[in-house]
mmCIF file of N, CA and C and ligand atoms in Angstrom:
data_model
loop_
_atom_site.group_PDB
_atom_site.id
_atom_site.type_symbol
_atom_site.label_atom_id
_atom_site.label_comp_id
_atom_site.label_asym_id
_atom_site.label_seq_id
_atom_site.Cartn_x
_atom_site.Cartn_y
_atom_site.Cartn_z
ATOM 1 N N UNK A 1 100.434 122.796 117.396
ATOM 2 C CA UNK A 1 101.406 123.893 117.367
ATOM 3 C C UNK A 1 101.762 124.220 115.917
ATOM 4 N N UNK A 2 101.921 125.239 115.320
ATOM 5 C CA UNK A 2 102.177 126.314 113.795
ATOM 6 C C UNK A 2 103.809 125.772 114.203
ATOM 7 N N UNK A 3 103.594 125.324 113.014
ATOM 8 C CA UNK A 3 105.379 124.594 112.348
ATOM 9 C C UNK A 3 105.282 125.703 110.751
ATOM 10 N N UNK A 4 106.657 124.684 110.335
ATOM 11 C CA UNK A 4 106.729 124.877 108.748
ATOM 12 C C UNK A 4 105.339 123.871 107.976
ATOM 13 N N UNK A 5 104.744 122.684 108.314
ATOM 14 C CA UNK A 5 104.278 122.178 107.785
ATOM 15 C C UNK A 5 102.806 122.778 108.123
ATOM 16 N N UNK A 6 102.754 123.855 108.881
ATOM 17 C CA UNK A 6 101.105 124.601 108.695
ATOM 18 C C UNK A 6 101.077 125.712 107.759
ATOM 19 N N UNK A 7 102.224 125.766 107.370
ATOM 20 C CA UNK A 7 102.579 127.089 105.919
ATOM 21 C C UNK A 7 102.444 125.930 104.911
ATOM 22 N N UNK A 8 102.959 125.165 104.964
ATOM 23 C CA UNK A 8 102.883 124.411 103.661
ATOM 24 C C UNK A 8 101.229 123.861 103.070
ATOM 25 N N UNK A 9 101.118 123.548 104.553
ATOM 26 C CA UNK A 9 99.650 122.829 104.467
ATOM 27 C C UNK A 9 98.556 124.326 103.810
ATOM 28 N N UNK A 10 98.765 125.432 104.100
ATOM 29 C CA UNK A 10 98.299 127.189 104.173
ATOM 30 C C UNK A 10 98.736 127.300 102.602
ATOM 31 N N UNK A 11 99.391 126.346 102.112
ATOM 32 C CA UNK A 11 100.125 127.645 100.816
ATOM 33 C C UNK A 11 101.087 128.258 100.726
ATOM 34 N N UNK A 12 101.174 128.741 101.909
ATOM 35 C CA UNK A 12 102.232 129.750 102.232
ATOM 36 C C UNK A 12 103.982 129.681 101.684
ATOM 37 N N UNK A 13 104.251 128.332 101.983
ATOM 38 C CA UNK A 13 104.894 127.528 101.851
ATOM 39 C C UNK A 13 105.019 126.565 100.480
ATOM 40 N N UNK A 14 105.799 126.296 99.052
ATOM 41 C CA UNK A 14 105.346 125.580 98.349
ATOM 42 C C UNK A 14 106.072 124.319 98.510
ATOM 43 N N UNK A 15 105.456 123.332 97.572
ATOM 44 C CA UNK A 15 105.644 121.880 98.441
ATOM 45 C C UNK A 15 105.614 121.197 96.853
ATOM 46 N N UNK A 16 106.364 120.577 96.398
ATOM 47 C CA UNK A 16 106.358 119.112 95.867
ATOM 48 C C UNK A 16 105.231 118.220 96.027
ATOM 49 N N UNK A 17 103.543 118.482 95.532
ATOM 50 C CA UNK A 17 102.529 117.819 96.256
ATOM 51 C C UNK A 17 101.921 116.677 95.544
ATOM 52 N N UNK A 18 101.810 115.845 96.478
ATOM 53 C CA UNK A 18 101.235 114.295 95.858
ATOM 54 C C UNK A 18 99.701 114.318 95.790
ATOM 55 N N UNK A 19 99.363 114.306 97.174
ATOM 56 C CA UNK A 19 98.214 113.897 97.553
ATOM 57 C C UNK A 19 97.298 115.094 98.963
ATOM 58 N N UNK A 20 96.367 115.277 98.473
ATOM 59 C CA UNK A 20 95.420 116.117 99.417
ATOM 60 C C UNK A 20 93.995 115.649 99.639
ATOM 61 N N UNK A 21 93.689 115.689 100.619
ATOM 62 C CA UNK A 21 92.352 114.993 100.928
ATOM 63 C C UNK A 21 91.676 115.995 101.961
ATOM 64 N N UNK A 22 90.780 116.289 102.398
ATOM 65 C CA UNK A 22 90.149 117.681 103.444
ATOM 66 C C UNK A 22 90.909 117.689 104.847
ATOM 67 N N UNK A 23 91.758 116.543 105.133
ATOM 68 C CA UNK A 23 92.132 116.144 106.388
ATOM 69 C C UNK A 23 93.723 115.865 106.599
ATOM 70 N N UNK A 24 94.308 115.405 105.123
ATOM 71 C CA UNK A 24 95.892 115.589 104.549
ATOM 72 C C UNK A 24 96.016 116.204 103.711
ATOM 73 N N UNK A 25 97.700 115.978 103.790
ATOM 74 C CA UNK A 25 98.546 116.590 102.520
ATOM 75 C C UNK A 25 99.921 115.560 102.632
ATOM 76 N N UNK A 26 100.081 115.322 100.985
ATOM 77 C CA UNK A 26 101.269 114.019 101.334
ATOM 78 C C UNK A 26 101.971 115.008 100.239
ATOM 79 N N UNK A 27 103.291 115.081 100.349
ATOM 80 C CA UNK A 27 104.253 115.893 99.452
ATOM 81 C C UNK A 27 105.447 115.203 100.128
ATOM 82 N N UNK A 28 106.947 115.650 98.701
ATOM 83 C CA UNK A 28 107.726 115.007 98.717
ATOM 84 C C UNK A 28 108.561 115.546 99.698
ATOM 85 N N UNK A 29 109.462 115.208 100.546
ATOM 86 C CA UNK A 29 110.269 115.248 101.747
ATOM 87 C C UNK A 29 111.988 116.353 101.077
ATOM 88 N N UNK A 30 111.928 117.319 101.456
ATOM 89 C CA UNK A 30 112.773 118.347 100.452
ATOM 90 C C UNK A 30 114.112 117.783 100.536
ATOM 91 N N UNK A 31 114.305 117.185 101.266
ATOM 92 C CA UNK A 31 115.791 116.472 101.766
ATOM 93 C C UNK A 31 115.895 114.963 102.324
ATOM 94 N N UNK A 32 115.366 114.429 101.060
ATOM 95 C CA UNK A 32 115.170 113.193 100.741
ATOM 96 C C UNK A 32 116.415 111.775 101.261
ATOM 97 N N UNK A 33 115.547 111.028 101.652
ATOM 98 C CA UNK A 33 116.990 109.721 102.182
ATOM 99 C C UNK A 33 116.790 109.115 100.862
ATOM 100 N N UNK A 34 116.034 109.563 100.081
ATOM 101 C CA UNK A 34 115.826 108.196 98.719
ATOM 102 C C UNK A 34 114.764 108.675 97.989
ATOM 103 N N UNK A 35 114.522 108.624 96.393
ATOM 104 C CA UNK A 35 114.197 109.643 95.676
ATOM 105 C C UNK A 35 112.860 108.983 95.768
ATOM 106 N N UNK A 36 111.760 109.433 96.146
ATOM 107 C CA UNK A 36 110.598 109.302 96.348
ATOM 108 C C UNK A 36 110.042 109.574 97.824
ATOM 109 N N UNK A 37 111.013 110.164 98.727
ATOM 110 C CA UNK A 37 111.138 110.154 100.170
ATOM 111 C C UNK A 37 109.950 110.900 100.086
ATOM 112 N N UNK A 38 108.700 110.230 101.027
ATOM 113 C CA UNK A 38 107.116 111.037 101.232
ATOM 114 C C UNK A 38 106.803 111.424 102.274
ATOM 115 N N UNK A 39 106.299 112.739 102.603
ATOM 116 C CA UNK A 39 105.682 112.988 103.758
ATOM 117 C C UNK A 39 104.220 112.845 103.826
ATOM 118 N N UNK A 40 102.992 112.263 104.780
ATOM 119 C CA UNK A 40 101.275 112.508 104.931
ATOM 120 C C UNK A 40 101.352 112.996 106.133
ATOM 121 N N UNK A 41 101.187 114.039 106.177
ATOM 122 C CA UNK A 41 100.956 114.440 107.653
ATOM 123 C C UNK A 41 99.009 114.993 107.651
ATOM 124 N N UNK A 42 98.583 114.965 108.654
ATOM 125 C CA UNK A 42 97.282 115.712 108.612
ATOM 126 C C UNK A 42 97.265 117.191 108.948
ATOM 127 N N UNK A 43 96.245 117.617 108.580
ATOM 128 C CA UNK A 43 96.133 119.077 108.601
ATOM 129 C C UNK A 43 96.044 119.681 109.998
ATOM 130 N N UNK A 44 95.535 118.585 110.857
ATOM 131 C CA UNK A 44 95.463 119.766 112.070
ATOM 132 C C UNK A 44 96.756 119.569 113.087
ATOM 133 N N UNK A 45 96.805 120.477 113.590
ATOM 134 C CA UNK A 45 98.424 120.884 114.108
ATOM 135 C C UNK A 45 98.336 120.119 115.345
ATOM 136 N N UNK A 46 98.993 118.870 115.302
ATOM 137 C CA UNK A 46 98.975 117.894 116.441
ATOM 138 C C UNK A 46 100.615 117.411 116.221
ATOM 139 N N UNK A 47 101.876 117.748 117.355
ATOM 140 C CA UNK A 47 102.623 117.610 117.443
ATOM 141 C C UNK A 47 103.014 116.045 117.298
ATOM 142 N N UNK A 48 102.249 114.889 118.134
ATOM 143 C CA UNK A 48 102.787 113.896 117.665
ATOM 144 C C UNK A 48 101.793 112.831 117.246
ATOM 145 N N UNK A 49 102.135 111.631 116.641
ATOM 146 C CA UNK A 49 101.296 110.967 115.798
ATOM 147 C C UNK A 49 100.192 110.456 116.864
ATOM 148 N N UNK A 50 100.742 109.791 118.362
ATOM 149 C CA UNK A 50 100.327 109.385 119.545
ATOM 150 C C UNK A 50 98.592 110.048 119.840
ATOM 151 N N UNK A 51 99.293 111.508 120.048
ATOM 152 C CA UNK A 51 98.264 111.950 120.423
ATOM 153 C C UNK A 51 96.726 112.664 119.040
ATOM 154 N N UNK A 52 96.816 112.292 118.237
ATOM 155 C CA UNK A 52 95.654 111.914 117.429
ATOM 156 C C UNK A 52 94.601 111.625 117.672
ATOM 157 N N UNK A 53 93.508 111.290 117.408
ATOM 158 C CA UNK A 53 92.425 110.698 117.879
ATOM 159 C C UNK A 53 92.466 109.369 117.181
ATOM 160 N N UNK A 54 91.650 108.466 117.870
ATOM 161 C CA UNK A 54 91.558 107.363 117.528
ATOM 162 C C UNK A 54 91.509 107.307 115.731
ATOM 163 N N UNK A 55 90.179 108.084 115.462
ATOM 164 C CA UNK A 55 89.817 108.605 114.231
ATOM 165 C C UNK A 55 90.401 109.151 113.329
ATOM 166 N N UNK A 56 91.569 110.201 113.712
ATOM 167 C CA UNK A 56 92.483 110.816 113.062
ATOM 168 C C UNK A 56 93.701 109.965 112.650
ATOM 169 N N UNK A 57 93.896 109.341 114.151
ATOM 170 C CA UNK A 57 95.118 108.376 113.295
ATOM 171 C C UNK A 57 94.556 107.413 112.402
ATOM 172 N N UNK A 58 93.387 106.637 112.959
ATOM 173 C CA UNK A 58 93.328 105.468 112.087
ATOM 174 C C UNK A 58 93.023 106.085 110.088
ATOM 175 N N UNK A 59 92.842 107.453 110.129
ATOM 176 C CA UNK A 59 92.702 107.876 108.468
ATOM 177 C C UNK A 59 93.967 108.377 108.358
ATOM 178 N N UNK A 60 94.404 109.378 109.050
ATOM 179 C CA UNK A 60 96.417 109.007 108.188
ATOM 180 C C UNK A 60 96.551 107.991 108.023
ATOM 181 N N UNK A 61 96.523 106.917 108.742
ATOM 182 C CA UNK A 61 97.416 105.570 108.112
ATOM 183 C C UNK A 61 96.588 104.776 106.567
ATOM 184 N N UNK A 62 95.665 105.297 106.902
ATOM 185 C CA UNK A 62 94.726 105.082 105.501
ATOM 186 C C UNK A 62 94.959 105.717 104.309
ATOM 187 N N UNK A 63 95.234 107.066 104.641
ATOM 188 C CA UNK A 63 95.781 107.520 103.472
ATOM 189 C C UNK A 63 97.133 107.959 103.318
ATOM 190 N N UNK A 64 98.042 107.376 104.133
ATOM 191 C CA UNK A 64 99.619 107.032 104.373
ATOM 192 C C UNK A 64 99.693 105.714 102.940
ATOM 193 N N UNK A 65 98.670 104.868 103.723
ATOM 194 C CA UNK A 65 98.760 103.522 102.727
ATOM 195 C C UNK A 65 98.215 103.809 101.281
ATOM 196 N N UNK A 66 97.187 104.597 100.759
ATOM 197 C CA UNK A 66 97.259 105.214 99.566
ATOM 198 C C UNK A 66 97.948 105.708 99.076
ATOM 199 N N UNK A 67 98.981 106.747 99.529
ATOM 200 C CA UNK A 67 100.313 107.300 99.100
ATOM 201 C C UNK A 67 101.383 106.142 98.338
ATOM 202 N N UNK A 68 101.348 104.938 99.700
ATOM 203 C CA UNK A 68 102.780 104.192 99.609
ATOM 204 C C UNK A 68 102.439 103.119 98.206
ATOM 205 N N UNK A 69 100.867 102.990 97.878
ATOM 206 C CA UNK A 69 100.442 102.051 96.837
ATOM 207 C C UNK A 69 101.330 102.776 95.827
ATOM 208 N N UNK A 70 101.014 104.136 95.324
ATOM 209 C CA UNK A 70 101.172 105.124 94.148
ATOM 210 C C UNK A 70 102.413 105.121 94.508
ATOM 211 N N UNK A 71 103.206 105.063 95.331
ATOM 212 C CA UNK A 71 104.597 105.310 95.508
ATOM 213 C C UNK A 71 105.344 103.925 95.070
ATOM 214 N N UNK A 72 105.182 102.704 95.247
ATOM 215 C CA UNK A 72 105.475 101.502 94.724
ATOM 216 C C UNK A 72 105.595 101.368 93.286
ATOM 217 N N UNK A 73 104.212 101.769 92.747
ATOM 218 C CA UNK A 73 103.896 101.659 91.641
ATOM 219 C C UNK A 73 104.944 103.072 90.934
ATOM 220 N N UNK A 74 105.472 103.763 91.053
ATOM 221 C CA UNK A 74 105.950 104.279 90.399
ATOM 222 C C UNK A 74 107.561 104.386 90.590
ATOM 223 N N UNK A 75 108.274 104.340 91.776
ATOM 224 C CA UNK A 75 109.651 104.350 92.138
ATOM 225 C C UNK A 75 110.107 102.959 92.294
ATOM 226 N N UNK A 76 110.898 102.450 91.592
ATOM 227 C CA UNK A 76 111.799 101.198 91.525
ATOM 228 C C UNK A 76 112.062 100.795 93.130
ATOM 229 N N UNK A 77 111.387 99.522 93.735
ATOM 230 C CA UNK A 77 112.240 99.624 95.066
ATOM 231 C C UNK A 77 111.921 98.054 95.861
ATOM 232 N N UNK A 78 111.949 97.435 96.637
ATOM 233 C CA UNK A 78 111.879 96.175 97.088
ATOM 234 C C UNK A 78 110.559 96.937 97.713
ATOM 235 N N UNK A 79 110.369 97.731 98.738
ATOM 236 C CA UNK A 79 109.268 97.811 99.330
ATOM 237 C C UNK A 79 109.011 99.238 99.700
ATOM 238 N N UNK A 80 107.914 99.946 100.103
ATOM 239 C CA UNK A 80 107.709 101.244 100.611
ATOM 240 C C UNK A 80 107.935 101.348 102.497
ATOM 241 N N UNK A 81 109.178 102.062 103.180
ATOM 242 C CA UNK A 81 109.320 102.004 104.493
ATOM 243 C C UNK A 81 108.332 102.900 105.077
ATOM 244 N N UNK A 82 108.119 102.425 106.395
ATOM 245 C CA UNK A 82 107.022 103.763 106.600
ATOM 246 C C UNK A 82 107.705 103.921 108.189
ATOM 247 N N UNK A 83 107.987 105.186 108.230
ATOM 248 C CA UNK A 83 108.691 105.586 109.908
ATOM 249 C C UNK A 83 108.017 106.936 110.493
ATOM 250 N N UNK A 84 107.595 106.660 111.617
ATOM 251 C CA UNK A 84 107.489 108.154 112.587
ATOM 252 C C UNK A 84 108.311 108.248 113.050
ATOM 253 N N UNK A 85 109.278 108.966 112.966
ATOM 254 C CA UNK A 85 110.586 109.366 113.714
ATOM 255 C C UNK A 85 111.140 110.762 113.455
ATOM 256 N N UNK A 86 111.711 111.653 113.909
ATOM 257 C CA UNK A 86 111.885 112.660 114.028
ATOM 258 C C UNK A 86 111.950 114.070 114.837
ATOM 259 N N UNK A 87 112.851 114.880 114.845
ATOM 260 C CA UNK A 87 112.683 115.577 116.494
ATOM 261 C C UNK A 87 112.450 117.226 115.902
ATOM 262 N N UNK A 88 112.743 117.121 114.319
ATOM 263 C CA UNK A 88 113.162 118.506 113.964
ATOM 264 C C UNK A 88 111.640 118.830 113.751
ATOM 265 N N UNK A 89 110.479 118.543 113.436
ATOM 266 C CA UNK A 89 109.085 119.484 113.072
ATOM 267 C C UNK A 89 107.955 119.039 113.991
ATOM 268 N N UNK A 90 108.117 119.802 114.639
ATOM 269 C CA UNK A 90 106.359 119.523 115.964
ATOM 270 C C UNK A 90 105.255 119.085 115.139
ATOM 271 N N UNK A 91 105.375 118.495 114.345
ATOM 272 C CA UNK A 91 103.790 118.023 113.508
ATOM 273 C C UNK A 91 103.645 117.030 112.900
ATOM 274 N N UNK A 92 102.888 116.290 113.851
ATOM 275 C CA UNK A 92 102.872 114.690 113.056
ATOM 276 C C UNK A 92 103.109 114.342 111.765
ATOM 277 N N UNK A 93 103.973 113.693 111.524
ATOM 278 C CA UNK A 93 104.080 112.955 109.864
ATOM 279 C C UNK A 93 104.906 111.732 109.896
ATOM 280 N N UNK A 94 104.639 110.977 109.126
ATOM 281 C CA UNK A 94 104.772 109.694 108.752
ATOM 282 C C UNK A 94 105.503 109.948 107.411
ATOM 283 N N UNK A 95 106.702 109.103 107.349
ATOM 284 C CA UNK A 95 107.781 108.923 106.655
ATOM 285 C C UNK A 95 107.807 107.727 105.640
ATOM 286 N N UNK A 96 107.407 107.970 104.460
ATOM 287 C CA UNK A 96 107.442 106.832 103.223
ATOM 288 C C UNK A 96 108.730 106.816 102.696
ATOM 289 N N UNK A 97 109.001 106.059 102.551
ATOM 290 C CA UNK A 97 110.052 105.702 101.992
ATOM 291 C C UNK A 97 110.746 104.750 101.170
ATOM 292 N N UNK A 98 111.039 104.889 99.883
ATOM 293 C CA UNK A 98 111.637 103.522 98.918
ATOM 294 C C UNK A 98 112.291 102.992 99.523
ATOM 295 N N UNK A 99 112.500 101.440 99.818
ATOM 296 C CA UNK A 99 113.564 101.522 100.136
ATOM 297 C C UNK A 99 114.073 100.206 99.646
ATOM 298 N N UNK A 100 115.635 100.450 99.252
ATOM 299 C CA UNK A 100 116.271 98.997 98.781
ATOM 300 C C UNK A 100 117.312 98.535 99.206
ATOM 301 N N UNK A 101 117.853 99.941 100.268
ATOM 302 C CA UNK A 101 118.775 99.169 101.295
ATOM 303 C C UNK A 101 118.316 99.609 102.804
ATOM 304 N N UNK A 102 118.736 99.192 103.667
ATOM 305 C CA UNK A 102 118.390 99.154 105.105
ATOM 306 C C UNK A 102 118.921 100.975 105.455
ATOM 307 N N UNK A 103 120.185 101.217 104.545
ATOM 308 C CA UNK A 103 120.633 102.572 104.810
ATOM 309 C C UNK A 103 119.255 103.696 104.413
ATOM 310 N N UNK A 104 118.890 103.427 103.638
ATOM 311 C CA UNK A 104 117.770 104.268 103.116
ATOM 312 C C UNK A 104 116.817 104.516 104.308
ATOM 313 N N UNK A 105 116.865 104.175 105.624
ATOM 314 C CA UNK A 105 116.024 104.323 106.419
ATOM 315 C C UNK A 105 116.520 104.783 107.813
ATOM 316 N N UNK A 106 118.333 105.461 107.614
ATOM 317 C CA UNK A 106 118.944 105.608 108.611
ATOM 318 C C UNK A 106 119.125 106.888 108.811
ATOM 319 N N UNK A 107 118.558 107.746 108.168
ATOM 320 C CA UNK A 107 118.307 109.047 108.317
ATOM 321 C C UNK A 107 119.681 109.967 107.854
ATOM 322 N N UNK A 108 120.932 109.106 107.662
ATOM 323 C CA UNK A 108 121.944 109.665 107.493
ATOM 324 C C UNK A 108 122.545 109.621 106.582
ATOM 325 N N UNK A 109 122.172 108.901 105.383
ATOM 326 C CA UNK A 109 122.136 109.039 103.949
ATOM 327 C C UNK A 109 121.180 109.816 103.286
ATOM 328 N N UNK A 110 121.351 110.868 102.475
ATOM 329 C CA UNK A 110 120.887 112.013 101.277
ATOM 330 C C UNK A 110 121.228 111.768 99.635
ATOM 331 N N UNK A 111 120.134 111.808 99.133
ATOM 332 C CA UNK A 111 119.967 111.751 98.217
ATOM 333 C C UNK A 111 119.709 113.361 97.250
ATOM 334 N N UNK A 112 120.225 113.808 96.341
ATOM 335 C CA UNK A 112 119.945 115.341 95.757
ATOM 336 C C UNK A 112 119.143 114.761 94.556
ATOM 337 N N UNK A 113 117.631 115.647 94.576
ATOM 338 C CA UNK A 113 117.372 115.891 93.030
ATOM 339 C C UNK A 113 116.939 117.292 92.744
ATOM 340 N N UNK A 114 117.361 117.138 91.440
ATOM 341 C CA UNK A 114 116.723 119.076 90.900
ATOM 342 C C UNK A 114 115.327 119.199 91.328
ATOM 343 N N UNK A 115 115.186 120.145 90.991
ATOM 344 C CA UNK A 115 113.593 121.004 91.502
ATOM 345 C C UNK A 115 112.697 120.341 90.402
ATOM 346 N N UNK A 116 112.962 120.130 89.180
ATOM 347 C CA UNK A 116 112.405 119.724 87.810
ATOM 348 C C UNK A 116 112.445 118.274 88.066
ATOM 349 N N UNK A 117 113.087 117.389 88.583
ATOM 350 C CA UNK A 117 113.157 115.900 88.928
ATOM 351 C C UNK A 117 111.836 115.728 90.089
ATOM 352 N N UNK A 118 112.087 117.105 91.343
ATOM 353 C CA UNK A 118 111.066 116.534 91.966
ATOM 354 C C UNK A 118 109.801 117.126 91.661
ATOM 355 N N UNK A 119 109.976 117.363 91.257
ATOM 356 C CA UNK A 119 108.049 118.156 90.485
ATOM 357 C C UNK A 119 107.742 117.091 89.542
ATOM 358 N N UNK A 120 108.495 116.337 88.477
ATOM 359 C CA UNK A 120 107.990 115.122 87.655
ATOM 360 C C UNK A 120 107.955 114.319 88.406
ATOM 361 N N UNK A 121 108.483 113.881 89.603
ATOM 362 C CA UNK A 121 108.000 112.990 90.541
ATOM 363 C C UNK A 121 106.682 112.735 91.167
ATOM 364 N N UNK A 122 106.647 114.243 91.743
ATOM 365 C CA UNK A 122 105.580 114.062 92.432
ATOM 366 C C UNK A 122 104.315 113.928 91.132
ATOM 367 N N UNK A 123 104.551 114.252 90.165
ATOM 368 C CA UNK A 123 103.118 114.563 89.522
ATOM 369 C C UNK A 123 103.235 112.820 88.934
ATOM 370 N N UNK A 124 104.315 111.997 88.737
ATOM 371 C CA UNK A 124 104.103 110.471 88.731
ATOM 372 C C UNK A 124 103.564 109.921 89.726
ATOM 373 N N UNK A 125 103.892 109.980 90.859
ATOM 374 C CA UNK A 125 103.376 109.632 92.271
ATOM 375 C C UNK A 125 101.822 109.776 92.086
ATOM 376 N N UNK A 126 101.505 111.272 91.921
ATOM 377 C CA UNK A 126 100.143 111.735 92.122
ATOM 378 C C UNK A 126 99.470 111.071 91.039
ATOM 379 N N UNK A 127 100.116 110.653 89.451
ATOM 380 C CA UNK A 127 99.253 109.969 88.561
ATOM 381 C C UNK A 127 98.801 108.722 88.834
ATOM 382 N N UNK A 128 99.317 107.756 89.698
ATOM 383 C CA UNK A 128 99.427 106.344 90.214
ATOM 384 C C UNK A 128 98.425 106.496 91.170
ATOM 385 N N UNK A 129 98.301 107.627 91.838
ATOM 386 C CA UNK A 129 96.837 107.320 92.939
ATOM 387 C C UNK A 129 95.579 106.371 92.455
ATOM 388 N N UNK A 130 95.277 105.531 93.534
ATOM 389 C CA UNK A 130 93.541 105.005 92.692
ATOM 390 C C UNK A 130 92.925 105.727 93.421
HETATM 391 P P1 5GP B 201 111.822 115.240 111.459
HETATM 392 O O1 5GP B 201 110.885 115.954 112.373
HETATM 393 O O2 5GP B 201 111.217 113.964 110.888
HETATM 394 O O3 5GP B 201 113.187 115.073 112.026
HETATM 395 O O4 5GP B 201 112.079 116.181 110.193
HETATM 396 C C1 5GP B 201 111.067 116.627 109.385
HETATM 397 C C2 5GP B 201 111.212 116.162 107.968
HETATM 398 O O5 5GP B 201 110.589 117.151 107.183
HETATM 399 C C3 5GP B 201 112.657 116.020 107.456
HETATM 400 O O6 5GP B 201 112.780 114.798 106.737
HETATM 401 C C4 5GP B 201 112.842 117.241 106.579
HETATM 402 O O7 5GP B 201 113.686 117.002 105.465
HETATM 403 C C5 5GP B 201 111.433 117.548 106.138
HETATM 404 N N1 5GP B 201 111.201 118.977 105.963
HETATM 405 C C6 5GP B 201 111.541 119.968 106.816
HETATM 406 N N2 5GP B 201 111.173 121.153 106.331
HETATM 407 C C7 5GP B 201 110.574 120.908 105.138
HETATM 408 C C8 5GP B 201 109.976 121.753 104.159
HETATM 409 O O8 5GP B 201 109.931 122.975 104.270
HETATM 410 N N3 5GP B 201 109.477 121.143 103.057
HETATM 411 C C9 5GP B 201 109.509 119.789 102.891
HETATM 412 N N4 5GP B 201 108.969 119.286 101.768
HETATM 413 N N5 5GP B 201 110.062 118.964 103.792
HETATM 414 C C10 5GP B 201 110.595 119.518 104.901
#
């Protein structure tokens, strides 16, 4: 199903972008629980992570886990969280996340950064890729 994240994935839409591969797109989460908050969702419009293909899921989480390496390596944090949860966007994505307190993963803490904070982010994130 055509969300916001098939404009983004299109262009249409601009995005804070980490990581792209023929099959993802990992960019930063606009309304962040914690400043490095990541989205990988895949390109084709599959409402939930479940229904994927065997194949499809098992390479998001592959390149979920490439994201969260470059994301470690560059944001201060005990560990990278990773959550599917969410009711607001029909399109699978997987939720990275710094995290150094348990709140950072409760969906109800926000974090603000400028537009210029998250664009040097993401392009740190994206330099840390192997
Ligand atoms: P969920 O479906 O997980 O409840 O919400 C979708 C997630 O996508 C939220 O964390 C929200 O902040 C994020 N999100 C929604 N719209 C946009 C957007 O246009 N750009 C970006 N970068 N993130 C978005």
């Amino acid at each position: 199903m055509a969300s916001i994240f098939s404009k983004i994935i299109a262009g249409e839409i601009p995005c804070y972008r980490i990581a792209e591969d023929e099959k993802h797109l990992a960019f930063l989460d606009i309304n962040p629980n914690a400043e490095g908050h990541t989205l990988c969702i895949p390109k084709t419009e599959v409402d939930q992570l479940f229904d994927l293909s065997k194949e499809d899921y098992a390479a998001l989480m592959l390149f979920s886990r490439k994201v969260a390496q470059a994301l470690k390596k560059t944001v201060p944090c005990q560990r990278i969280a990773m959550s599917v949860i969410g009711l607001e966007v029909p399109h699978a994505h997987v939720h990275l996340i710094p995290l150094n307190a348990m709140e950072d993963v409760t969906f109800g803490k926000k974090v603000q950064l400028d537009p210029m904070a998250m664009q040097g982010l993401a392009k740190r994130i994206a330099e840390n890729l192997a």
